[in-house]
Short mmCIF file of the C-alpha atoms (twelve columns), coordinates in Angstrom:
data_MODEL
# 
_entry.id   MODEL 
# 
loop_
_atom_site.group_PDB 
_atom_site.id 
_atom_site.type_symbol 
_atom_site.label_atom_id 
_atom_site.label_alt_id 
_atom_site.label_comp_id 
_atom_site.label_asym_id 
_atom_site.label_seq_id 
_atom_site.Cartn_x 
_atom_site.Cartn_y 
_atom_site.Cartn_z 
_atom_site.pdbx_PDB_model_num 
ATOM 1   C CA . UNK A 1   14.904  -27.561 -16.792 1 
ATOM 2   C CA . UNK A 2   15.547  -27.700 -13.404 1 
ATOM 3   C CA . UNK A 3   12.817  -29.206 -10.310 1 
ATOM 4   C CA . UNK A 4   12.353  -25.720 -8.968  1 
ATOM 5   C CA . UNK A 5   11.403  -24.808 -12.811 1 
ATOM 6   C CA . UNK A 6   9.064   -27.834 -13.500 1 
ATOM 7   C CA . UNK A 7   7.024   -27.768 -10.115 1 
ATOM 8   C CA . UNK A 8   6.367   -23.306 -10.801 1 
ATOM 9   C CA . UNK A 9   3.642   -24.046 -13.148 1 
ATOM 10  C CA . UNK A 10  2.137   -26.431 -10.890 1 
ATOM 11  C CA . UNK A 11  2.144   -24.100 -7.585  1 
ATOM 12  C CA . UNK A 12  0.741   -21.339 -9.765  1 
ATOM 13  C CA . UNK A 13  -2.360  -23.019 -10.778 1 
ATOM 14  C CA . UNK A 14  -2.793  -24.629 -7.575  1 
ATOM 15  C CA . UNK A 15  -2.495  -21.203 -5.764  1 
ATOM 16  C CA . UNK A 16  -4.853  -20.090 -8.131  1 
ATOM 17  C CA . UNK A 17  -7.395  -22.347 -7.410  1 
ATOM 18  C CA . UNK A 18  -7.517  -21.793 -3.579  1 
ATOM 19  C CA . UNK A 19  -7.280  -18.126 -4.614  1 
ATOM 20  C CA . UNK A 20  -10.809 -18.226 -6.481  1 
ATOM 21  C CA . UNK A 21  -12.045 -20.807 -3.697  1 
ATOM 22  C CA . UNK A 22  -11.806 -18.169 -1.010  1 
ATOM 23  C CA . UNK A 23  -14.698 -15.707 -0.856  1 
ATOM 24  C CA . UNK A 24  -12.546 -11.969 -2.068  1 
ATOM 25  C CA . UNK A 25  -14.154 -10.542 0.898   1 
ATOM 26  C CA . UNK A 26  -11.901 -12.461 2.566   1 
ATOM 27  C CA . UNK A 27  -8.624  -10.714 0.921   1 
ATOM 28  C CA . UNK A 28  -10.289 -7.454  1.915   1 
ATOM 29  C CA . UNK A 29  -10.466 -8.538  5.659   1 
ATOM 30  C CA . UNK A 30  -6.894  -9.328  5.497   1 
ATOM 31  C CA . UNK A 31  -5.746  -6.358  3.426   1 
ATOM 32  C CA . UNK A 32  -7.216  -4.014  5.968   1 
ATOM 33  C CA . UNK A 33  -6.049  -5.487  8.943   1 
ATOM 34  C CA . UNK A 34  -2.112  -6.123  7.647   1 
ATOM 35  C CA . UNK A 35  -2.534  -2.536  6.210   1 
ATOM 36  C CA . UNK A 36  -1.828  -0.834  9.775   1 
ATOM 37  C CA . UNK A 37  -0.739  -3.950  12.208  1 
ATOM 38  C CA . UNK A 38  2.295   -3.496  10.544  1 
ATOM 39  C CA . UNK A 39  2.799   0.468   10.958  1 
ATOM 40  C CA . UNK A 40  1.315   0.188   14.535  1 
ATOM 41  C CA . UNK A 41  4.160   -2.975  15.299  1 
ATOM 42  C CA . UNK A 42  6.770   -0.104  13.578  1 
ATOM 43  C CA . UNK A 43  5.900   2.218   16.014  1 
ATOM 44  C CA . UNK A 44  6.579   -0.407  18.643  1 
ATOM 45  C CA . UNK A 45  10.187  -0.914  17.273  1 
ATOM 46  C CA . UNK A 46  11.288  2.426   17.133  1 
ATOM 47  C CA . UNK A 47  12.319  2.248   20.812  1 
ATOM 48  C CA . UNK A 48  15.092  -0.195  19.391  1 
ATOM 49  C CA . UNK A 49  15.617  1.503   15.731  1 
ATOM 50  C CA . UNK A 50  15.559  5.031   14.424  1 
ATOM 51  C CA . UNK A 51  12.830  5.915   12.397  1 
ATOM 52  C CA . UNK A 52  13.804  6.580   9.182   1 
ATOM 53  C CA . UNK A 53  15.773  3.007   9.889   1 
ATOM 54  C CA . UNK A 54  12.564  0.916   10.540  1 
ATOM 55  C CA . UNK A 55  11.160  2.564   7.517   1 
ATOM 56  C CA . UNK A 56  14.324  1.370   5.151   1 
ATOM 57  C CA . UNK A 57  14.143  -2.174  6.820   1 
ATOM 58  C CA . UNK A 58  10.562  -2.343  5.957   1 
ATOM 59  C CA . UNK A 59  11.291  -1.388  2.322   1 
ATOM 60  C CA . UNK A 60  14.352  -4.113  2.064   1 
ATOM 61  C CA . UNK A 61  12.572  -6.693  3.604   1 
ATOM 62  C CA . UNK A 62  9.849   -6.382  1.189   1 
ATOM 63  C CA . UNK A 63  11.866  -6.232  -1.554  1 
ATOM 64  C CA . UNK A 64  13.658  -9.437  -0.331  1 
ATOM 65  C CA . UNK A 65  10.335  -11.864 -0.400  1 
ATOM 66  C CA . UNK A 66  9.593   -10.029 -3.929  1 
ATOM 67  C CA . UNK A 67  13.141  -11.077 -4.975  1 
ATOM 68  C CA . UNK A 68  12.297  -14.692 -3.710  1 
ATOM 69  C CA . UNK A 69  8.960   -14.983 -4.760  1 
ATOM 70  C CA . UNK A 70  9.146   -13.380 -8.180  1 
ATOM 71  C CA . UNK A 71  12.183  -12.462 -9.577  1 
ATOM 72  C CA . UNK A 72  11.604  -9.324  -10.678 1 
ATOM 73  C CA . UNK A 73  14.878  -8.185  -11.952 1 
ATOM 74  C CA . UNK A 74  14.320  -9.931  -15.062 1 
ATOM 75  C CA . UNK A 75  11.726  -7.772  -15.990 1 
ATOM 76  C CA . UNK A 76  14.508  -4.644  -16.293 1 
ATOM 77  C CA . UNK A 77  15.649  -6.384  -19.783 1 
ATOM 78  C CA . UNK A 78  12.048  -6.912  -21.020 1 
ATOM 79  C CA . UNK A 79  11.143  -3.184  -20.550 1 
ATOM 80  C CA . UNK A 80  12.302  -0.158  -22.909 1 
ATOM 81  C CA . UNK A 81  13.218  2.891   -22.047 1 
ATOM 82  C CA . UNK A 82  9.943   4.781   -20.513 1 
ATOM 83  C CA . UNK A 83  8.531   1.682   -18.854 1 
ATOM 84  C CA . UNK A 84  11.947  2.100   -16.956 1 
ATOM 85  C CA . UNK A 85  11.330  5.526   -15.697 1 
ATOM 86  C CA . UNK A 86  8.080   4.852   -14.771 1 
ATOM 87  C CA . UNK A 87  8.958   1.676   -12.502 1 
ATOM 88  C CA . UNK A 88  11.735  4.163   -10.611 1 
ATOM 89  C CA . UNK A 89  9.689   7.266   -10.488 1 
ATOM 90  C CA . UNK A 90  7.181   4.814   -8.549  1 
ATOM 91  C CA . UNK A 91  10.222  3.723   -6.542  1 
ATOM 92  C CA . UNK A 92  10.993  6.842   -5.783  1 
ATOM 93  C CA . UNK A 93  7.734   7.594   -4.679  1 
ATOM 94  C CA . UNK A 94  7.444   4.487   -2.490  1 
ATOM 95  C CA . UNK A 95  10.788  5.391   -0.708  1 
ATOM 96  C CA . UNK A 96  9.584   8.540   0.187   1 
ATOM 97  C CA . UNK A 97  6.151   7.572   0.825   1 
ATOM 98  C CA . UNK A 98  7.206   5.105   3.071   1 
ATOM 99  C CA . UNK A 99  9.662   6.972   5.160   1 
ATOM 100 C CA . UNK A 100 7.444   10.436  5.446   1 
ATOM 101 C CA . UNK A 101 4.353   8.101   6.414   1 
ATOM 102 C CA . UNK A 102 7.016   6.688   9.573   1 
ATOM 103 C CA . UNK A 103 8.098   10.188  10.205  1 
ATOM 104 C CA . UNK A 104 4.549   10.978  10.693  1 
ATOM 105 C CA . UNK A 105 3.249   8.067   12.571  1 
ATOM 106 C CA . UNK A 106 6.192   8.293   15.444  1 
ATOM 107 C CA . UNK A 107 4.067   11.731  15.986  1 
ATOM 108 C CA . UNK A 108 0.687   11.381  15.312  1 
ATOM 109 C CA . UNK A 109 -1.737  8.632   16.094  1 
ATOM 110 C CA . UNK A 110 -2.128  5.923   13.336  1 
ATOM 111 C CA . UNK A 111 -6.051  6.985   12.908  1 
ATOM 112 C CA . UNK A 112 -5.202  10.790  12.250  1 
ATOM 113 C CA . UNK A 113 -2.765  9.689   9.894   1 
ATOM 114 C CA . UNK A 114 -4.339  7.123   7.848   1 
ATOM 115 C CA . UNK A 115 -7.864  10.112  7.503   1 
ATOM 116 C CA . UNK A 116 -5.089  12.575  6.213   1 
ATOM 117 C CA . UNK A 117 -3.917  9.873   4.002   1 
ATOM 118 C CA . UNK A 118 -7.371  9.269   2.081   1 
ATOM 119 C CA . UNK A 119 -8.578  13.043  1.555   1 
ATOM 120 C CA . UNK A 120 -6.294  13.032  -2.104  1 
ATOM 121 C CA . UNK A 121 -7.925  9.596   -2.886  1 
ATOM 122 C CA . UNK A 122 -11.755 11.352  -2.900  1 
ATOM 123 C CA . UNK A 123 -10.327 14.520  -4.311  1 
ATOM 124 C CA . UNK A 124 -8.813  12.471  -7.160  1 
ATOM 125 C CA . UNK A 125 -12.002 10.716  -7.639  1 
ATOM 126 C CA . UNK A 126 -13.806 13.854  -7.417  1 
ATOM 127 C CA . UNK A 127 -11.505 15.478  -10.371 1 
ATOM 128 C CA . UNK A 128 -11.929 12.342  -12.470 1 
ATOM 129 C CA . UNK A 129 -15.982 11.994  -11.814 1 
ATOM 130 C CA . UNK A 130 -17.286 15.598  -11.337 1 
ATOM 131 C CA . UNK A 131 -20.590 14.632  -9.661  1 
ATOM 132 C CA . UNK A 132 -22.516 16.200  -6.873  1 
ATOM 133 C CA . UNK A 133 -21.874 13.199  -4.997  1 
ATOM 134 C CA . UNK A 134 -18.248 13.449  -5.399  1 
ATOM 135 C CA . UNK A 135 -18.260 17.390  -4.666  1 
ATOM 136 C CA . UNK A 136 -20.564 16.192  -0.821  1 
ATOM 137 C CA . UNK A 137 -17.408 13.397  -0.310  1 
ATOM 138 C CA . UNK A 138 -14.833 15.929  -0.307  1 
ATOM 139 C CA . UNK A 139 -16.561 18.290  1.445   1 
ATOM 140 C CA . UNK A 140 -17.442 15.395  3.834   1 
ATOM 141 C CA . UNK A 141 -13.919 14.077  4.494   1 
ATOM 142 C CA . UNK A 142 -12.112 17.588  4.318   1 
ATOM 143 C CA . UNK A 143 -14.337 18.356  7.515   1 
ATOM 144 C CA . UNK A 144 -13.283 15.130  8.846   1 
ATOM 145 C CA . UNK A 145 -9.863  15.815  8.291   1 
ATOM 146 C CA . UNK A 146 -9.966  19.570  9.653   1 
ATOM 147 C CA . UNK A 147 -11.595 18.200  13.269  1 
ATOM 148 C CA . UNK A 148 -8.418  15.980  13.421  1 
ATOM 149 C CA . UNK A 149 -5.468  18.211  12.304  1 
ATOM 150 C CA . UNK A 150 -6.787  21.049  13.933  1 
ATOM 151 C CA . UNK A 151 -6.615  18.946  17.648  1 
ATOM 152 C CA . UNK A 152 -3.047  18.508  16.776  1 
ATOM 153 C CA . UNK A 153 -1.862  21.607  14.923  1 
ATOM 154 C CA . UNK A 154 -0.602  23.188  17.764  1 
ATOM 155 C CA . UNK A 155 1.195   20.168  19.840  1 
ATOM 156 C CA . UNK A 156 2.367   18.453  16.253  1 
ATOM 157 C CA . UNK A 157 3.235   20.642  13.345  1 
ATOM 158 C CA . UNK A 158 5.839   18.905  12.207  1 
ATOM 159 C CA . UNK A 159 3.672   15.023  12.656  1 
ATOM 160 C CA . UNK A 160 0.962   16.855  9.958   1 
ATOM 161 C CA . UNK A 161 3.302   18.362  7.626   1 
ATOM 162 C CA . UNK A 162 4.821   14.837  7.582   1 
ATOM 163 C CA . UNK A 163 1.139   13.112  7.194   1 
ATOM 164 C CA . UNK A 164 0.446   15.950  4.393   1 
ATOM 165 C CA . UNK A 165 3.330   14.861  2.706   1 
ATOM 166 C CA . UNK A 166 2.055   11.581  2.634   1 
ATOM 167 C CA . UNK A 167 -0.723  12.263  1.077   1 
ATOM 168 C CA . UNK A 168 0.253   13.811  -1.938  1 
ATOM 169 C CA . UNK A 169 2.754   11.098  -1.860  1 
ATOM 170 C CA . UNK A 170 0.299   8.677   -1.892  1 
ATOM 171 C CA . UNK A 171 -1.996  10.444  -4.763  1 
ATOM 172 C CA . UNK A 172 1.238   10.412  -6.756  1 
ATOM 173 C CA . UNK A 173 1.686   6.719   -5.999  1 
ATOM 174 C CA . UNK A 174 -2.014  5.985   -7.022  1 
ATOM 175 C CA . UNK A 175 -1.151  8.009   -10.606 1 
ATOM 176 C CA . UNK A 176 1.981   5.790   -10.882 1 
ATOM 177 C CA . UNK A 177 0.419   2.695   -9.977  1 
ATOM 178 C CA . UNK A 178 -2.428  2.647   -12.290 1 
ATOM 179 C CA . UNK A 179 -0.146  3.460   -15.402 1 
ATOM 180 C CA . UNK A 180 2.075   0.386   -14.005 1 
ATOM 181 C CA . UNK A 181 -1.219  -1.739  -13.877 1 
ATOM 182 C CA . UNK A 182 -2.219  -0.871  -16.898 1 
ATOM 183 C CA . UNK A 183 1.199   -1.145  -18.663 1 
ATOM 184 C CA . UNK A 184 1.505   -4.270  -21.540 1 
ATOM 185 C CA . UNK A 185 4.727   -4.555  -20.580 1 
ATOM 186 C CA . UNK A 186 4.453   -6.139  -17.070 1 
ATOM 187 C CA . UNK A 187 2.601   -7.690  -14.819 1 
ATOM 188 C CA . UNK A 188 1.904   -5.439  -11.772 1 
ATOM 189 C CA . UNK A 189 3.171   -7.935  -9.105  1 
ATOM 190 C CA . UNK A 190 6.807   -7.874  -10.737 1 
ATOM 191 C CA . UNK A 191 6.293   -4.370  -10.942 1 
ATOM 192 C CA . UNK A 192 5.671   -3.982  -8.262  1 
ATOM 193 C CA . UNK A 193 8.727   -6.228  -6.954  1 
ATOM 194 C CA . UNK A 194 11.287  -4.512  -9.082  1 
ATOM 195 C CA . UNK A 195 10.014  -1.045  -8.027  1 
ATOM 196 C CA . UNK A 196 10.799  -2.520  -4.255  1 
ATOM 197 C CA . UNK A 197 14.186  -3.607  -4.724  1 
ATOM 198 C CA . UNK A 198 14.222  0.116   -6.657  1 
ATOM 199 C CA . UNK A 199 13.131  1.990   -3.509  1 
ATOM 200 C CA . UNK A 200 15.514  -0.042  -1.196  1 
ATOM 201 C CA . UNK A 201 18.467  1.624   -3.541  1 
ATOM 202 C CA . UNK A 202 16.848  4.675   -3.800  1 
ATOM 203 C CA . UNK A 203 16.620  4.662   0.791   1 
ATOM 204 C CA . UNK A 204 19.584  3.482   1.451   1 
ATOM 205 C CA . UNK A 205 21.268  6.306   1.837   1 
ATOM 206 C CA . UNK A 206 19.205  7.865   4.116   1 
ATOM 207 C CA . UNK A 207 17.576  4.900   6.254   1 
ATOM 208 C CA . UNK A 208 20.338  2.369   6.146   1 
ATOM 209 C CA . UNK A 209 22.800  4.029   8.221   1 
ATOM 210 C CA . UNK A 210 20.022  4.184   10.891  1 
ATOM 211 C CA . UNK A 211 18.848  0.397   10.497  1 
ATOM 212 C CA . UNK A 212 22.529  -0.092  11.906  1 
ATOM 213 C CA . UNK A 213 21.409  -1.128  15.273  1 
ATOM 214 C CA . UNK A 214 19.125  -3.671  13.640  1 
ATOM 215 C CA . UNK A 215 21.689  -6.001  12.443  1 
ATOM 216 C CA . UNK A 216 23.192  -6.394  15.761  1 
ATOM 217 C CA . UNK A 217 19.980  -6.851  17.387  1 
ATOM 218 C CA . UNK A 218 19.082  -10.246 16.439  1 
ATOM 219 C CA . UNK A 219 15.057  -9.775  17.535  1 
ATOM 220 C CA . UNK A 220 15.074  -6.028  16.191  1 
ATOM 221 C CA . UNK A 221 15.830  -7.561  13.036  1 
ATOM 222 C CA . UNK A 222 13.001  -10.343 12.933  1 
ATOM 223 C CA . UNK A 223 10.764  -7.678  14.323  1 
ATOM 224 C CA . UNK A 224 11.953  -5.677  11.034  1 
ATOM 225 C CA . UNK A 225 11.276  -8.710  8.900   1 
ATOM 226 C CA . UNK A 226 8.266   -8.586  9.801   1 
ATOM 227 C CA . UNK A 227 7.161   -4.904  9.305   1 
ATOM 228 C CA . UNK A 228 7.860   -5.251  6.199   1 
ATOM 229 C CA . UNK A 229 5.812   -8.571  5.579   1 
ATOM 230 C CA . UNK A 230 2.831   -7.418  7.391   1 
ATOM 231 C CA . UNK A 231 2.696   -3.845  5.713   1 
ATOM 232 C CA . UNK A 232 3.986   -3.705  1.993   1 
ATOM 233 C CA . UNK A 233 3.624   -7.796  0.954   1 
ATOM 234 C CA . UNK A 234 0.458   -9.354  2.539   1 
ATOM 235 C CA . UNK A 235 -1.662  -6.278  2.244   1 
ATOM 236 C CA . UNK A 236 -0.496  -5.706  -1.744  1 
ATOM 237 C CA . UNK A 237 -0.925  -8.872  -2.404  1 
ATOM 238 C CA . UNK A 238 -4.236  -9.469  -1.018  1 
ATOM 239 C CA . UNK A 239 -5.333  -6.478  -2.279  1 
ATOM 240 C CA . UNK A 240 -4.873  -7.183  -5.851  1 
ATOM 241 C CA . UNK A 241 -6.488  -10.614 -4.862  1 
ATOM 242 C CA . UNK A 242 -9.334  -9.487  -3.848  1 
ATOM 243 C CA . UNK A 243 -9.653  -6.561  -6.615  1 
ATOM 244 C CA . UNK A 244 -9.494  -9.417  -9.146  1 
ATOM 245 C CA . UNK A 245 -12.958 -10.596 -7.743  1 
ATOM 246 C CA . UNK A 246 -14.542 -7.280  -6.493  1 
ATOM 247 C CA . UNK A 247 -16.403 -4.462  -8.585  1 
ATOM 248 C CA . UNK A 248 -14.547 -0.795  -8.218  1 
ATOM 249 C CA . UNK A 249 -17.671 0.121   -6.794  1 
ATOM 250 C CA . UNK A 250 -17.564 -2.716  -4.536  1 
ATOM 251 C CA . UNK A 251 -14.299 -1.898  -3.420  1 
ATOM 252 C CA . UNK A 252 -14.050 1.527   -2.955  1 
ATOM 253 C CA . UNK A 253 -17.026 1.640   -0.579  1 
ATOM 254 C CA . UNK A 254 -15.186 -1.400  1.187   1 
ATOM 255 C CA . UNK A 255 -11.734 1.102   1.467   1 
ATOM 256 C CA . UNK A 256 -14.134 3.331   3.352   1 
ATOM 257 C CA . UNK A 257 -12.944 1.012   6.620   1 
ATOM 258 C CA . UNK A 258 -9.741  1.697   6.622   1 
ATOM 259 C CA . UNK A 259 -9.311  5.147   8.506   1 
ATOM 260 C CA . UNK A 260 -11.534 3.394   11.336  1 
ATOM 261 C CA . UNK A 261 -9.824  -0.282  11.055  1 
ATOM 262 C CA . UNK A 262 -6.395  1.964   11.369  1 
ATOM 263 C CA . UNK A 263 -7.894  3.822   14.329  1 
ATOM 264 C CA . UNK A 264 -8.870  0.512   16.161  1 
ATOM 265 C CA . UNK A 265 -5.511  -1.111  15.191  1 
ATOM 266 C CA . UNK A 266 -4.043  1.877   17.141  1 
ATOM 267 C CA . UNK A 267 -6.266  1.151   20.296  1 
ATOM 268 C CA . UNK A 268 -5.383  -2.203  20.493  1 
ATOM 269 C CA . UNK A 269 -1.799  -1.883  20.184  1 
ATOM 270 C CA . UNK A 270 -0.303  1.097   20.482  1 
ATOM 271 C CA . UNK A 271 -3.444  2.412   23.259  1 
ATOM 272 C CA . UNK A 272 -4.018  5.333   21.101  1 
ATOM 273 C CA . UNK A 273 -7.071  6.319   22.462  1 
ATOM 274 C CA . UNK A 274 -8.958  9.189   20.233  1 
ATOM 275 C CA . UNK A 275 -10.528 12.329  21.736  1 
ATOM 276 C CA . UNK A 276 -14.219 13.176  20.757  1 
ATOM 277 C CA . UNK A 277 -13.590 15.512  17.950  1 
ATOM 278 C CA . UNK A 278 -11.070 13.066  16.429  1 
ATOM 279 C CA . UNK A 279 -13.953 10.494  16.949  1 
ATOM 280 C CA . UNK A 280 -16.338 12.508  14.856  1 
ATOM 281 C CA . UNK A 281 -13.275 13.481  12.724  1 
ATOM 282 C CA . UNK A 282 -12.642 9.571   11.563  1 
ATOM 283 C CA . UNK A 283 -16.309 8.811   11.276  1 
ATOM 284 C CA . UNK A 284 -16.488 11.768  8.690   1 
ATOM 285 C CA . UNK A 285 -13.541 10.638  6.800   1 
ATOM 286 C CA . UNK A 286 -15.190 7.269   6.664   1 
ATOM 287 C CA . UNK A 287 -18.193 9.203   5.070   1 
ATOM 288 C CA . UNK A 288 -16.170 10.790  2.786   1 
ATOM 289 C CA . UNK A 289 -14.731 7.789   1.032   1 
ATOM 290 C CA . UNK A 290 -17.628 6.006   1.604   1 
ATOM 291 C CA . UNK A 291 -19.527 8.293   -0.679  1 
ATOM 292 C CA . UNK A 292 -17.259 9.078   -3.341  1 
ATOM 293 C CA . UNK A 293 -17.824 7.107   -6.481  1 
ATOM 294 C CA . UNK A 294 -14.632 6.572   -8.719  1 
ATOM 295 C CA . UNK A 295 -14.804 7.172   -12.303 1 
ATOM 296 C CA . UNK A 296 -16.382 3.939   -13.865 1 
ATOM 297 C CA . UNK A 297 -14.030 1.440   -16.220 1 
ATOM 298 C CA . UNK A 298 -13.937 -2.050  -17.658 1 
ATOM 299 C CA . UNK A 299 -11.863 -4.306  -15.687 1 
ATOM 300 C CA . UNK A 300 -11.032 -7.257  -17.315 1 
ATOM 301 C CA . UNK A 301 -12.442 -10.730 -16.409 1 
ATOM 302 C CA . UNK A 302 -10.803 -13.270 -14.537 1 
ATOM 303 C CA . UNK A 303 -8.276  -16.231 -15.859 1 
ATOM 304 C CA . UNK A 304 -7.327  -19.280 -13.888 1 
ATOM 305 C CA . UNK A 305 -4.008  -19.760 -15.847 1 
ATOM 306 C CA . UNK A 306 -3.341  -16.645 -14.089 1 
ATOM 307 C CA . UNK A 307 -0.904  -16.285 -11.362 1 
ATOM 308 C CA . UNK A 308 -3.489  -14.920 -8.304  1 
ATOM 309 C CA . UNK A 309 -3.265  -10.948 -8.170  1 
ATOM 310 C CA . UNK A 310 -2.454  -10.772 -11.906 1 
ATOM 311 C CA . UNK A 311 -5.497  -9.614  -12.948 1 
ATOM 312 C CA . UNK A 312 -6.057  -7.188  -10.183 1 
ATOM 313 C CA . UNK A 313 -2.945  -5.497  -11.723 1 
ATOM 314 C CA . UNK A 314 -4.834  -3.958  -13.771 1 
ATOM 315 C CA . UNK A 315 -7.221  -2.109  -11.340 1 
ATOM 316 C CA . UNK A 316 -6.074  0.545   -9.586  1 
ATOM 317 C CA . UNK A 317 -5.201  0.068   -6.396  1 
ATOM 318 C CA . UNK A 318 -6.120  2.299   -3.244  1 
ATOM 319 C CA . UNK A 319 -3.215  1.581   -0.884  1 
ATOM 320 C CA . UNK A 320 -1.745  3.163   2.495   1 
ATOM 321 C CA . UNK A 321 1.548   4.084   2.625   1 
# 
């Protein structure tokens, strides 16, 4: 057994114990921050890279700490046959997902996009938990989102067909994802590695050709690197983190934030400054997810043999693209 091998138990326990140290609030925080810094520093480099390019470098790099970190092409062997398809029909989804959520974002400001992006999450929940509550949430965020697409239906068709693509995307990557989490097979963090290094394949075709420029451009590159840190690894990660610790309910009314953390994120760095009615627009969506309750289930307590996030794989996750 080699050092490397030896020392891996070691680091896993001792992550794990700062993990539970740190109040899951904390992960949260982090998670919603990372969520959109890294789209809004995308938007940034797509003076230096093609679109669909940043969005394929962002995928790749991801999939290159997962590769790293976990290893995750070992779980191919350990899976049969329908645990296979259902790792690349996720991929498949995040490879889309990922480049249609660019497509819209070089468009539309990050806050429109990221409201759009939540309205399947509350009608999901509202299918699964047919309450009155649910039925006010969706009314609530469609409202939301009908102040901010119709301010840009006219000037960006194309930006909220792209954003509405999305979000059925990104219902469709919630279905996945849960049946992943949920799978005996697999943890969710390799899962969710090997799906990466899935979706990379599955892009290349289209986005690699574009990421061309990248590789001679020293700084594009690092700036690359680090899209894909800040948006698909440290968000993921600490959200599982902190959905090891926090009640659904908990959570879900915490996820609320993230339309309005993605519209601040977009002041702050890109100067996307929102009109009135996509103001009021945001603050509805907000609302909306804020009063939607999810469909109640056990979630399974917490081990400290466990590498951090493991448990949270079994949770489902509510993620932007």
């Amino acid at each position: 057994m080699s050092l490397v091998q030896r020392c891996r138990p070691f680091d896993n326990r001792r992550m794990a114990i700062i993990a539970q140290r740190l109040p899951p609030h904390v992960y949260f925080v982090v998670s919603a921050v990372f969520h959109y810094l890294g789209p809004a520093l995308a938007v940034l480099l797509f003076a230096r890279v093609d679109v669909l390019g940043v969005a394929w470098l962002r995928i790749a790099s991801a999939a290159l700490v997962f590769v790293l970190w976990r290893r995750p092409w070992r779980l191919w062997g350990q899976l049969d046959r329908p645990g296979r398809w259902l790792l690349i029909r996720w991929a498949a989804v995040l490879a889309v997902m990922n480049s249609v959520f660019y497509l819209a974002i070089d468009r539309l400001p990050l806050g429109t996009v990221a409201a759009i992006e939540f309205l399947p999450v509350i009608a999901l929940a509202a299918l699964a938990a047919r309450t009155r509550r649910n039925t006010l949430a969706l009314v609530v965020a469609v409202a939301g989102v009908y102040l901010l697409t119709d301010v840009r239906l006219v000037a960006e068709p194309l930006g909220l067909a792209f954003a509405a693509a999305n979000a059925v995307l990104f219902a469709l990557y919630i279905v996945l994802g849960h049946r992943v989490a949920r799978s005996p097979q697999m943890s969710g963090i390799d899962g969710l590695g090997l799906s990466m290094l899935i979706a990379a394949v599955i892009a290349l075709p289209v986005g690699a050709w574009q990421a061309v420029p990248a590789f001679l451009d020293p700084v594009a590159l690092a700036a690359a690197a680090g899209v894909g840190i800040c948006s698909s690894v440290i968000p993921y990660v600490s959200d599982q983190l902190a959905m090891a610790r926090l009640p659904r309910a908990t959570y879900s009314l915490m996820v609320s934030l993230l339309p309005a953390t993605a519209t601040v994120v977009g002041i702050i760095v890109l100067t996307q400054i929102p009109a009135l009615a996509e103001t009021i627009g945001v603050v509805l969506v907000v609302a909306g997810v804020a009063l939607h309750q999810e469909k109640q289930e056990h979630t399974p307590s917490d081990r400290s043999d466990q590498m951090p996030g493991e448990e949270a794989d079994r949770a489902v996750r509510l993620e932007p693209g």
